Amino acid sequence: MSAPNKSYDPVEVEALKPEEIERMRDEALAAFAAADSLDALHEAKVAHTGPTSPLALANREIGALPPHAKADAGKRVGMARGAVNKALAARQAELEAERDARVLVEEAVDVTLPYDRVPAGARHPLTTMMERVADVFVAMGYEIAEGPEAEAEWFNFDALNFTPDHPARQMQDTFFVRGPQGDHGESGVVLRTHTSPVQARSLLERKPPVYVVCPGRVYRTDELDATHTPVFHQIELLAVDEGLTMADLKGTLDHMVQSLFGADMKTRLRPNYFPFTEPSAEMDMLCYVCKGASVGNPDRPCRTCSSEGWIELGGCGMVNPRVLIACGVDPEKYSGFAFGFGIERMLMFRHNVEDMRDMVEGDVRFTRPFGMEI
Ligand code: PHE
Protein backbone atom coordinates (compact mmCIF):
# COMPACT_ATOMS: atom_id res chain seq x y z
CA MET A 1 0.00 0.00 0.00
CA SER A 2 1.31 3.45 -0.82
CA ALA A 3 1.94 5.97 1.94
CA PRO A 4 -0.72 8.61 2.55
CA ASN A 5 -0.41 11.33 0.01
CA LYS A 6 -2.61 14.35 0.13
CA SER A 7 -1.77 15.84 -3.22
CA TYR A 8 -1.84 13.23 -5.94
CA ASP A 9 -4.77 12.44 -8.15
CA PRO A 10 -6.09 8.87 -8.04
CA VAL A 11 -5.62 8.47 -11.75
CA GLU A 12 -1.96 8.91 -11.12
CA VAL A 13 -1.78 5.88 -8.85
CA GLU A 14 -0.96 3.13 -11.32
CA ALA A 15 -3.37 0.58 -9.82
CA LEU A 16 -6.26 2.99 -9.75
CA LYS A 17 -6.07 4.31 -13.27
CA PRO A 18 -9.44 3.88 -14.96
CA GLU A 19 -7.99 1.84 -17.80
CA GLU A 20 -6.13 -0.36 -15.30
CA ILE A 21 -9.32 -1.03 -13.34
CA GLU A 22 -11.13 -1.84 -16.58
CA ARG A 23 -8.34 -4.17 -17.59
CA MET A 24 -8.51 -5.98 -14.23
CA ARG A 25 -12.27 -6.27 -14.58
CA ASP A 26 -12.05 -7.54 -18.16
CA GLU A 27 -9.37 -10.05 -17.28
CA ALA A 28 -11.53 -11.36 -14.49
CA LEU A 29 -14.57 -11.61 -16.77
CA ALA A 30 -12.50 -13.36 -19.44
CA ALA A 31 -11.09 -15.79 -16.89
CA PHE A 32 -14.59 -16.68 -15.62
CA ALA A 33 -15.88 -17.12 -19.14
CA ALA A 34 -12.92 -19.36 -19.95
CA ALA A 35 -13.38 -21.52 -16.83
CA ASP A 36 -14.90 -24.74 -18.16
CA SER A 37 -15.34 -26.49 -14.84
CA LEU A 38 -16.31 -25.62 -11.29
CA ASP A 39 -12.71 -26.31 -10.23
CA ALA A 40 -11.32 -23.96 -12.89
CA LEU A 41 -13.87 -21.35 -11.87
CA HIS A 42 -12.78 -21.69 -8.27
CA GLU A 43 -9.17 -20.98 -9.28
CA ALA A 44 -10.25 -17.95 -11.30
CA LYS A 45 -12.32 -16.77 -8.37
CA VAL A 46 -9.33 -16.89 -6.01
CA ALA A 47 -7.12 -15.14 -8.59
CA HIS A 48 -9.59 -12.34 -9.41
CA THR A 49 -11.62 -11.79 -6.23
CA GLY A 50 -9.34 -13.17 -3.51
CA PRO A 51 -7.46 -10.97 -0.99
CA THR A 52 -4.37 -10.77 -3.22
CA SER A 53 -6.23 -10.26 -6.50
CA PRO A 54 -5.40 -7.06 -8.47
CA LEU A 55 -8.81 -5.55 -7.71
CA ALA A 56 -8.49 -6.24 -3.98
CA LEU A 57 -5.04 -4.69 -3.98
CA ALA A 58 -6.33 -1.69 -5.92
CA ASN A 59 -9.12 -1.36 -3.41
CA ARG A 60 -6.57 -1.08 -0.68
CA GLU A 61 -4.90 1.82 -2.46
CA ILE A 62 -8.07 3.85 -2.02
CA GLY A 63 -7.41 4.17 1.68
CA ALA A 64 -4.28 6.17 0.96
CA LEU A 65 -5.98 8.67 -1.31
CA PRO A 66 -6.83 12.20 -0.25
CA PRO A 67 -10.47 12.48 0.79
CA HIS A 68 -11.63 14.26 -2.36
CA ALA A 69 -10.31 11.48 -4.55
CA LYS A 70 -11.61 8.57 -2.52
CA ALA A 71 -15.19 8.77 -3.72
CA ASP A 72 -14.32 8.70 -7.37
CA ALA A 73 -11.78 5.91 -7.08
CA GLY A 74 -14.03 3.96 -4.72
CA LYS A 75 -16.90 4.19 -7.14
CA ARG A 76 -14.88 2.87 -10.05
CA VAL A 77 -13.29 0.04 -8.09
CA GLY A 78 -16.64 -0.80 -6.51
CA MET A 79 -18.36 -0.96 -9.85
CA ALA A 80 -15.62 -3.15 -11.28
CA ARG A 81 -15.78 -5.51 -8.29
CA GLY A 82 -19.56 -5.59 -8.51
CA ALA A 83 -19.42 -6.54 -12.19
CA VAL A 84 -16.81 -9.20 -11.42
CA ASN A 85 -18.88 -10.74 -8.59
CA LYS A 86 -21.98 -10.74 -10.73
CA ALA A 87 -20.18 -12.47 -13.59
CA LEU A 88 -18.72 -14.95 -11.15
CA ALA A 89 -22.12 -15.83 -9.70
CA ALA A 90 -23.64 -16.16 -13.17
CA ARG A 91 -20.86 -18.46 -14.40
CA GLN A 92 -21.07 -20.45 -11.16
CA ALA A 93 -24.80 -21.00 -11.68
CA GLU A 94 -24.21 -21.93 -15.31
CA LEU A 95 -21.54 -24.51 -14.51
CA GLU A 96 -23.60 -25.99 -11.64
CA ALA A 97 -26.60 -26.38 -13.93
CA GLU A 98 -24.38 -28.07 -16.53
CA ARG A 99 -22.99 -30.42 -13.87
CA ASP A 100 -26.48 -31.30 -12.58
CA ALA A 101 -27.73 -32.03 -16.08
CA ARG A 102 -24.67 -34.17 -16.78
CA VAL A 103 -25.06 -36.12 -13.52
CA LEU A 104 -28.70 -36.81 -14.36
CA VAL A 105 -27.70 -38.27 -17.70
CA GLU A 106 -24.64 -40.12 -16.44
CA GLU A 107 -26.37 -41.63 -13.43
CA ALA A 108 -29.66 -42.47 -15.13
CA VAL A 109 -30.67 -46.13 -14.75
CA ASP A 110 -32.18 -47.75 -17.80
CA VAL A 111 -34.81 -49.97 -16.25
CA THR A 112 -35.51 -51.58 -19.61
CA LEU A 113 -32.04 -53.10 -19.93
CA PRO A 114 -32.03 -56.89 -19.71
CA TYR A 115 -30.58 -58.02 -16.41
CA ASP A 116 -28.08 -60.79 -16.07
CA ARG A 117 -28.85 -61.99 -12.57
CA VAL A 118 -30.09 -65.50 -12.05
CA PRO A 119 -33.78 -64.87 -11.32
CA ALA A 120 -34.75 -65.65 -7.76
CA GLY A 121 -37.51 -68.20 -7.46
CA ALA A 122 -40.73 -67.46 -5.66
CA ARG A 123 -42.60 -69.58 -3.18
CA HIS A 124 -45.89 -70.84 -4.51
CA PRO A 125 -48.88 -68.86 -3.21
CA LEU A 126 -50.57 -72.11 -2.16
CA THR A 127 -47.67 -72.80 0.16
CA THR A 128 -47.68 -69.32 1.66
CA MET A 129 -51.47 -69.41 2.03
CA MET A 130 -51.36 -72.76 3.83
CA GLU A 131 -48.64 -71.50 6.14
CA ARG A 132 -50.55 -68.32 6.79
CA VAL A 133 -53.60 -70.32 7.90
CA ALA A 134 -51.56 -72.84 9.88
CA ASP A 135 -49.76 -69.98 11.66
CA VAL A 136 -53.07 -68.69 13.03
CA PHE A 137 -53.50 -72.01 14.85
CA VAL A 138 -49.87 -72.55 15.77
CA ALA A 139 -50.14 -69.20 17.56
CA MET A 140 -53.03 -70.70 19.55
CA GLY A 141 -50.99 -73.72 20.56
CA TYR A 142 -52.04 -76.16 17.83
CA GLU A 143 -49.52 -78.64 16.46
CA ILE A 144 -48.97 -79.29 12.74
CA ALA A 145 -49.78 -82.91 11.86
CA GLU A 146 -49.16 -84.67 8.59
CA GLY A 147 -50.13 -87.93 6.96
CA PRO A 148 -49.30 -89.78 3.74
CA GLU A 149 -50.86 -88.82 0.42
CA ALA A 150 -51.11 -92.49 -0.57
CA GLU A 151 -53.36 -93.45 2.32
CA ALA A 152 -54.89 -96.66 3.60
CA GLU A 153 -58.51 -96.87 2.57
CA TRP A 154 -59.23 -97.55 6.23
CA PHE A 155 -57.95 -94.13 7.35
CA ASN A 156 -59.47 -92.26 4.43
CA PHE A 157 -62.92 -93.85 4.84
CA ASP A 158 -63.55 -96.57 7.47
CA ALA A 159 -62.08 -94.78 10.48
CA LEU A 160 -64.15 -91.76 9.47
CA ASN A 161 -67.43 -93.67 9.52
CA PHE A 162 -67.89 -93.96 5.77
CA THR A 163 -69.96 -97.10 5.31
CA PRO A 164 -68.52 -99.68 2.88
CA ASP A 165 -71.05 -98.70 0.24
CA HIS A 166 -70.64 -94.93 0.69
CA PRO A 167 -70.66 -93.34 -2.79
CA ALA A 168 -67.51 -91.30 -2.05
CA ARG A 169 -65.50 -94.53 -2.09
CA GLN A 170 -66.47 -95.30 -5.63
CA MET A 171 -64.05 -95.07 -8.51
CA GLN A 172 -65.61 -91.88 -9.84
CA ASP A 173 -64.34 -89.91 -6.85
CA THR A 174 -61.32 -91.75 -5.61
CA PHE A 175 -58.00 -92.64 -7.17
CA PHE A 176 -57.28 -96.18 -6.05
CA VAL A 177 -53.65 -97.19 -5.84
CA ARG A 178 -54.56 -100.67 -4.65
CA GLY A 179 -58.00 -102.07 -4.00
CA PRO A 180 -60.70 -101.19 -3.31
CA GLN A 181 -61.11 -103.17 -0.15
CA GLY A 182 -61.38 -106.82 -1.14
CA ASP A 183 -63.83 -109.44 0.07
CA HIS A 184 -61.16 -110.85 2.34
CA GLY A 185 -60.80 -107.57 4.21
CA GLU A 186 -57.40 -106.49 2.90
CA SER A 187 -57.25 -102.68 2.94
CA GLY A 188 -57.16 -100.80 -0.30
CA VAL A 189 -54.77 -97.88 -0.80
CA VAL A 190 -56.09 -94.61 -2.15
CA LEU A 191 -54.74 -91.17 -2.92
CA ARG A 192 -56.36 -89.43 0.02
CA THR A 193 -59.51 -87.58 -1.02
CA HIS A 194 -59.33 -85.17 1.93
CA THR A 195 -57.05 -84.32 4.87
CA SER A 196 -59.51 -85.84 7.34
CA PRO A 197 -57.60 -89.16 7.61
CA VAL A 198 -54.96 -87.12 9.47
CA GLN A 199 -57.64 -86.67 12.17
CA ALA A 200 -57.69 -90.42 12.76
CA ARG A 201 -53.91 -90.70 12.58
CA SER A 202 -53.45 -87.86 15.05
CA LEU A 203 -55.89 -89.41 17.53
CA LEU A 204 -54.15 -92.77 17.31
CA GLU A 205 -50.71 -91.21 17.76
CA ARG A 206 -51.53 -88.94 20.70
CA LYS A 207 -53.48 -88.95 23.90
CA PRO A 208 -56.15 -86.25 24.31
CA PRO A 209 -56.16 -83.31 24.59
CA VAL A 210 -55.33 -83.17 20.89
CA TYR A 211 -55.09 -79.88 19.00
CA VAL A 212 -53.76 -80.34 15.48
CA VAL A 213 -53.82 -78.52 12.19
CA CYS A 214 -53.17 -80.61 9.08
CA PRO A 215 -52.31 -78.94 5.79
CA GLY A 216 -51.81 -81.13 2.76
CA ARG A 217 -52.36 -82.23 -0.81
CA VAL A 218 -55.45 -84.25 -1.70
CA TYR A 219 -56.74 -85.95 -4.85
CA ARG A 220 -60.09 -86.50 -6.54
CA THR A 221 -60.95 -87.77 -9.99
CA ASP A 222 -62.03 -84.37 -11.33
CA GLU A 223 -61.15 -83.03 -14.76
CA LEU A 224 -58.83 -80.04 -14.71
CA ASP A 225 -60.79 -76.92 -15.60
CA ALA A 226 -61.14 -73.33 -14.40
CA THR A 227 -62.75 -74.37 -11.11
CA HIS A 228 -61.59 -77.99 -10.60
CA THR A 229 -58.29 -79.72 -10.31
CA PRO A 230 -57.68 -83.39 -9.53
CA VAL A 231 -54.85 -82.41 -7.18
CA PHE A 232 -55.60 -79.71 -4.66
CA HIS A 233 -54.89 -78.67 -1.10
CA GLN A 234 -56.86 -78.67 2.09
CA ILE A 235 -56.23 -77.59 5.61
CA GLU A 236 -57.87 -79.55 8.38
CA LEU A 237 -58.30 -78.72 12.02
CA LEU A 238 -59.04 -81.10 14.87
CA ALA A 239 -59.51 -80.35 18.55
CA VAL A 240 -60.37 -83.12 21.02
CA ASP A 241 -60.58 -82.30 24.69
CA GLU A 242 -62.93 -82.49 27.65
CA GLY A 243 -66.03 -80.33 27.33
CA LEU A 244 -65.56 -78.96 23.80
CA THR A 245 -68.81 -77.76 22.22
CA MET A 246 -70.04 -76.29 18.97
CA ALA A 247 -69.50 -72.85 20.55
CA ASP A 248 -65.77 -73.60 20.64
CA LEU A 249 -65.92 -74.54 16.97
CA LYS A 250 -67.74 -71.33 16.09
CA GLY A 251 -65.35 -69.18 18.14
CA THR A 252 -62.36 -70.85 16.51
CA LEU A 253 -63.74 -70.26 13.02
CA ASP A 254 -64.49 -66.62 13.81
CA HIS A 255 -60.99 -66.16 15.17
CA MET A 256 -59.52 -67.69 12.02
CA VAL A 257 -61.38 -65.45 9.57
CA GLN A 258 -60.67 -62.40 11.72
CA SER A 259 -56.96 -63.21 11.71
CA LEU A 260 -56.91 -63.76 7.96
CA PHE A 261 -59.41 -61.20 6.70
CA GLY A 262 -59.92 -58.50 9.34
CA ALA A 263 -61.26 -57.81 12.81
CA ASP A 264 -64.88 -57.28 11.74
CA MET A 265 -65.19 -60.70 10.07
CA LYS A 266 -67.47 -63.53 11.15
CA THR A 267 -68.69 -66.94 10.03
CA ARG A 268 -72.03 -68.68 9.82
CA LEU A 269 -72.92 -72.37 9.85
CA ARG A 270 -75.47 -74.15 7.67
CA PRO A 271 -76.62 -77.72 8.39
CA ASN A 272 -74.93 -80.38 6.27
CA TYR A 273 -73.89 -84.01 6.49
CA PHE A 274 -70.47 -85.62 6.84
CA PRO A 275 -70.12 -89.19 8.13
CA PHE A 276 -67.34 -88.21 10.52
CA THR A 277 -68.99 -85.24 12.20
CA GLU A 278 -72.31 -85.04 14.02
CA PRO A 279 -73.81 -82.50 13.88
CA SER A 280 -72.19 -81.34 10.64
CA ALA A 281 -72.29 -77.97 9.00
CA GLU A 282 -71.17 -76.06 5.98
CA MET A 283 -69.23 -72.99 7.04
CA ASP A 284 -69.42 -69.64 5.29
CA MET A 285 -67.48 -66.49 6.01
CA LEU A 286 -68.78 -62.99 5.59
CA CYS A 287 -67.63 -61.58 2.25
CA TYR A 288 -64.54 -59.63 3.28
CA VAL A 289 -64.93 -57.25 0.33
CA CYS A 290 -68.56 -56.03 0.61
CA LYS A 291 -69.25 -57.27 4.16
CA GLY A 292 -72.73 -58.15 2.96
CA ALA A 293 -73.53 -54.68 1.62
CA SER A 294 -74.08 -56.02 -1.91
CA VAL A 295 -77.01 -58.24 -0.92
CA GLY A 296 -80.22 -56.94 -2.51
CA ASN A 297 -78.32 -53.85 -3.62
CA PRO A 298 -77.94 -53.84 -7.42
CA ASP A 299 -76.06 -50.52 -7.26
CA ARG A 300 -73.23 -52.19 -5.36
CA PRO A 301 -72.64 -55.59 -6.97
CA CYS A 302 -69.77 -57.63 -5.48
CA ARG A 303 -67.62 -59.83 -7.71
CA THR A 304 -66.01 -61.69 -4.84
CA CYS A 305 -69.20 -63.15 -3.38
CA SER A 306 -71.45 -62.74 -6.47
CA SER A 307 -73.49 -60.41 -4.25
CA GLU A 308 -74.36 -63.26 -1.90
CA GLY A 309 -72.75 -61.55 1.09
CA TRP A 310 -71.17 -64.83 2.22
CA ILE A 311 -68.39 -67.00 0.84
CA GLU A 312 -68.50 -70.77 1.29
CA LEU A 313 -65.35 -72.04 2.98
CA GLY A 314 -65.77 -75.76 3.68
CA GLY A 315 -67.15 -78.33 6.07
CA CYS A 316 -67.10 -78.65 9.83
CA GLY A 317 -68.80 -80.24 12.78
CA MET A 318 -68.45 -82.03 16.11
CA VAL A 319 -66.32 -85.16 15.80
CA ASN A 320 -68.67 -88.15 15.47
CA PRO A 321 -68.35 -90.37 18.58
CA ARG A 322 -67.91 -93.31 16.18
CA VAL A 323 -64.64 -91.74 14.99
CA LEU A 324 -63.50 -91.26 18.59
CA ILE A 325 -64.28 -94.90 19.34
CA ALA A 326 -62.49 -96.12 16.17
CA CYS A 327 -59.42 -94.20 17.35
CA GLY A 328 -59.57 -95.42 20.95
CA VAL A 329 -60.84 -92.20 22.49
CA ASP A 330 -63.61 -92.40 25.11
CA PRO A 331 -66.56 -90.36 23.77
CA GLU A 332 -68.07 -90.21 27.27
CA LYS A 333 -65.08 -88.23 28.45
CA TYR A 334 -63.96 -86.37 25.36
CA SER A 335 -65.62 -84.43 22.60
CA GLY A 336 -64.11 -82.63 19.66
CA PHE A 337 -64.65 -80.42 16.69
CA ALA A 338 -63.12 -80.43 13.23
CA PHE A 339 -63.20 -78.45 10.05
CA GLY A 340 -61.55 -78.57 6.66
CA PHE A 341 -61.46 -76.39 3.58
CA GLY A 342 -59.75 -76.00 0.23
CA ILE A 343 -56.79 -73.68 -0.13
CA GLU A 344 -57.18 -73.18 -3.89
CA ARG A 345 -60.65 -71.76 -3.41
CA MET A 346 -59.45 -69.42 -0.69
CA LEU A 347 -56.58 -68.25 -2.90
CA MET A 348 -59.04 -67.67 -5.76
CA PHE A 349 -61.35 -65.38 -3.89
CA ARG A 350 -58.64 -63.75 -1.78
CA HIS A 351 -56.54 -62.77 -4.81
CA ASN A 352 -59.12 -62.75 -7.61
CA VAL A 353 -57.48 -65.67 -9.38
CA GLU A 354 -59.97 -66.57 -12.05
CA ASP A 355 -58.60 -69.83 -13.37
CA MET A 356 -57.49 -72.64 -11.07
CA ARG A 357 -55.24 -73.99 -13.83
CA ASP A 358 -52.91 -71.03 -13.25
CA MET A 359 -52.17 -72.51 -9.84
CA VAL A 360 -51.06 -75.90 -11.09
CA GLU A 361 -49.21 -75.06 -14.28
CA GLY A 362 -46.08 -73.94 -12.47
CA ASP A 363 -45.58 -70.85 -14.62
CA VAL A 364 -43.25 -68.62 -12.65
CA ARG A 365 -44.95 -65.53 -14.11
CA PHE A 366 -48.00 -66.45 -12.02
CA THR A 367 -46.04 -67.28 -8.90
CA ARG A 368 -43.60 -64.40 -8.86
CA PRO A 369 -45.97 -61.57 -7.90
CA PHE A 370 -46.98 -63.60 -4.84
CA GLY A 371 -43.34 -64.32 -4.05
CA MET A 372 -43.00 -61.06 -2.21
CA GLU A 373 -45.37 -62.35 0.45
CA ILE A 374 -43.62 -63.27 3.61
N1 PHE B 1 -63.18 -83.55 4.74
C1 PHE B 1 -64.30 -82.76 4.35
C2 PHE B 1 -64.25 -82.51 2.84
O1 PHE B 1 -63.24 -82.76 2.25
C3 PHE B 1 -64.36 -81.44 5.06
C4 PHE B 1 -64.56 -81.60 6.55
C5 PHE B 1 -63.49 -81.62 7.40
C6 PHE B 1 -65.83 -81.66 7.07
C7 PHE B 1 -63.66 -81.73 8.76
C8 PHE B 1 -66.04 -81.77 8.42
C9 PHE B 1 -64.96 -81.79 9.25
O2 PHE B 1 -65.19 -82.03 2.25
PDB file of N, CA and C and ligand atoms in Angstrom, residues 193-196 199 220 234 236 274 276-277 315-317 338-340, ligand 1:
ATOM      1  N   THR A 193     -58.556 -88.484  -0.376  1.00  0.00           N
ATOM      2  CA  THR A 193     -59.513 -87.583  -1.015  1.00  0.00           C
ATOM      3  C   THR A 193     -59.760 -86.339  -0.165  1.00  0.00           C
ATOM      4  N   HIS A 194     -59.216 -86.332   1.046  1.00  0.00           N
ATOM      5  CA  HIS A 194     -59.326 -85.170   1.926  1.00  0.00           C
ATOM      6  C   HIS A 194     -58.247 -85.294   3.000  1.00  0.00           C
ATOM      7  N   THR A 195     -58.070 -84.246   3.811  1.00  0.00           N
ATOM      8  CA  THR A 195     -57.050 -84.318   4.866  1.00  0.00           C
ATOM      9  C   THR A 195     -57.618 -84.927   6.146  1.00  0.00           C
ATOM     10  N   SER A 196     -58.903 -85.299   6.122  1.00  0.00           N
ATOM     11  CA  SER A 196     -59.512 -85.841   7.340  1.00  0.00           C
ATOM     12  C   SER A 196     -58.861 -87.125   7.873  1.00  0.00           C
ATOM     13  N   GLN A 199     -56.931 -86.694  10.875  1.00  0.00           N
ATOM     14  CA  GLN A 199     -57.642 -86.665  12.174  1.00  0.00           C
ATOM     15  C   GLN A 199     -57.455 -87.994  12.886  1.00  0.00           C
ATOM     16  N   ARG A 220     -58.783 -85.972  -6.136  1.00  0.00           N
ATOM     17  CA  ARG A 220     -60.090 -86.497  -6.538  1.00  0.00           C
ATOM     18  C   ARG A 220     -60.133 -86.597  -8.056  1.00  0.00           C
ATOM     19  N   GLN A 234     -55.903 -78.976   1.033  1.00  0.00           N
ATOM     20  CA  GLN A 234     -56.856 -78.668   2.095  1.00  0.00           C
ATOM     21  C   GLN A 234     -56.089 -78.360   3.361  1.00  0.00           C
ATOM     22  N   GLU A 236     -56.932 -78.882   7.483  1.00  0.00           N
ATOM     23  CA  GLU A 236     -57.865 -79.553   8.379  1.00  0.00           C
ATOM     24  C   GLU A 236     -57.543 -79.125   9.797  1.00  0.00           C
ATOM     25  N   PHE A 274     -71.712 -84.895   7.083  1.00  0.00           N
ATOM     26  CA  PHE A 274     -70.466 -85.622   6.844  1.00  0.00           C
ATOM     27  C   PHE A 274     -70.510 -86.838   7.752  1.00  0.00           C
ATOM     28  N   PHE A 276     -68.256 -88.245   9.380  1.00  0.00           N
ATOM     29  CA  PHE A 276     -67.336 -88.213  10.522  1.00  0.00           C
ATOM     30  C   PHE A 276     -67.586 -87.081  11.492  1.00  0.00           C
ATOM     31  N   THR A 277     -68.618 -86.267  11.224  1.00  0.00           N
ATOM     32  CA  THR A 277     -68.990 -85.241  12.203  1.00  0.00           C
ATOM     33  C   THR A 277     -70.495 -85.322  12.450  1.00  0.00           C
ATOM     34  N   GLY A 315     -66.281 -77.581   5.169  1.00  0.00           N
ATOM     35  CA  GLY A 315     -67.145 -78.333   6.069  1.00  0.00           C
ATOM     36  C   GLY A 315     -66.612 -78.340   7.485  1.00  0.00           C
ATOM     37  N   CYS A 316     -67.522 -78.607   8.434  1.00  0.00           N
ATOM     38  CA  CYS A 316     -67.097 -78.651   9.830  1.00  0.00           C
ATOM     39  C   CYS A 316     -68.125 -79.415  10.663  1.00  0.00           C
ATOM     40  N   GLY A 317     -67.830 -79.596  11.904  1.00  0.00           N
ATOM     41  CA  GLY A 317     -68.797 -80.241  12.781  1.00  0.00           C
ATOM     42  C   GLY A 317     -68.141 -80.753  14.049  1.00  0.00           C
ATOM     43  N   ALA A 338     -64.052 -80.374  14.363  1.00  0.00           N
ATOM     44  CA  ALA A 338     -63.120 -80.430  13.231  1.00  0.00           C
ATOM     45  C   ALA A 338     -63.654 -79.571  12.102  1.00  0.00           C
ATOM     46  N   PHE A 339     -62.758 -79.062  11.299  1.00  0.00           N
ATOM     47  CA  PHE A 339     -63.198 -78.453  10.046  1.00  0.00           C
ATOM     48  C   PHE A 339     -62.114 -78.602   9.001  1.00  0.00           C
ATOM     49  N   GLY A 340     -62.498 -78.445   7.755  1.00  0.00           N
ATOM     50  CA  GLY A 340     -61.547 -78.565   6.659  1.00  0.00           C
ATOM     51  C   GLY A 340     -62.019 -77.743   5.479  1.00  0.00           C
TER      52      GLY A 340
HETATM   53  N1  PHE B   1     -63.176 -83.554   4.735  1.00  0.00           N
HETATM   54  C1  PHE B   1     -64.300 -82.756   4.349  1.00  0.00           C
HETATM   55  C2  PHE B   1     -64.252 -82.507   2.840  1.00  0.00           C
HETATM   56  O1  PHE B   1     -63.243 -82.761   2.246  1.00  0.00           O
HETATM   57  C3  PHE B   1     -64.356 -81.441   5.064  1.00  0.00           C
HETATM   58  C4  PHE B   1     -64.559 -81.596   6.546  1.00  0.00           C
HETATM   59  C5  PHE B   1     -63.490 -81.624   7.399  1.00  0.00           C
HETATM   60  C6  PHE B   1     -65.833 -81.664   7.070  1.00  0.00           C
HETATM   61  C7  PHE B   1     -63.662 -81.730   8.759  1.00  0.00           C
HETATM   62  C8  PHE B   1     -66.039 -81.771   8.420  1.00  0.00           C
HETATM   63  C9  PHE B   1     -64.959 -81.792   9.254  1.00  0.00           C
HETATM   64  O2  PHE B   1     -65.187 -82.029   2.254  1.00  0.00           O
END
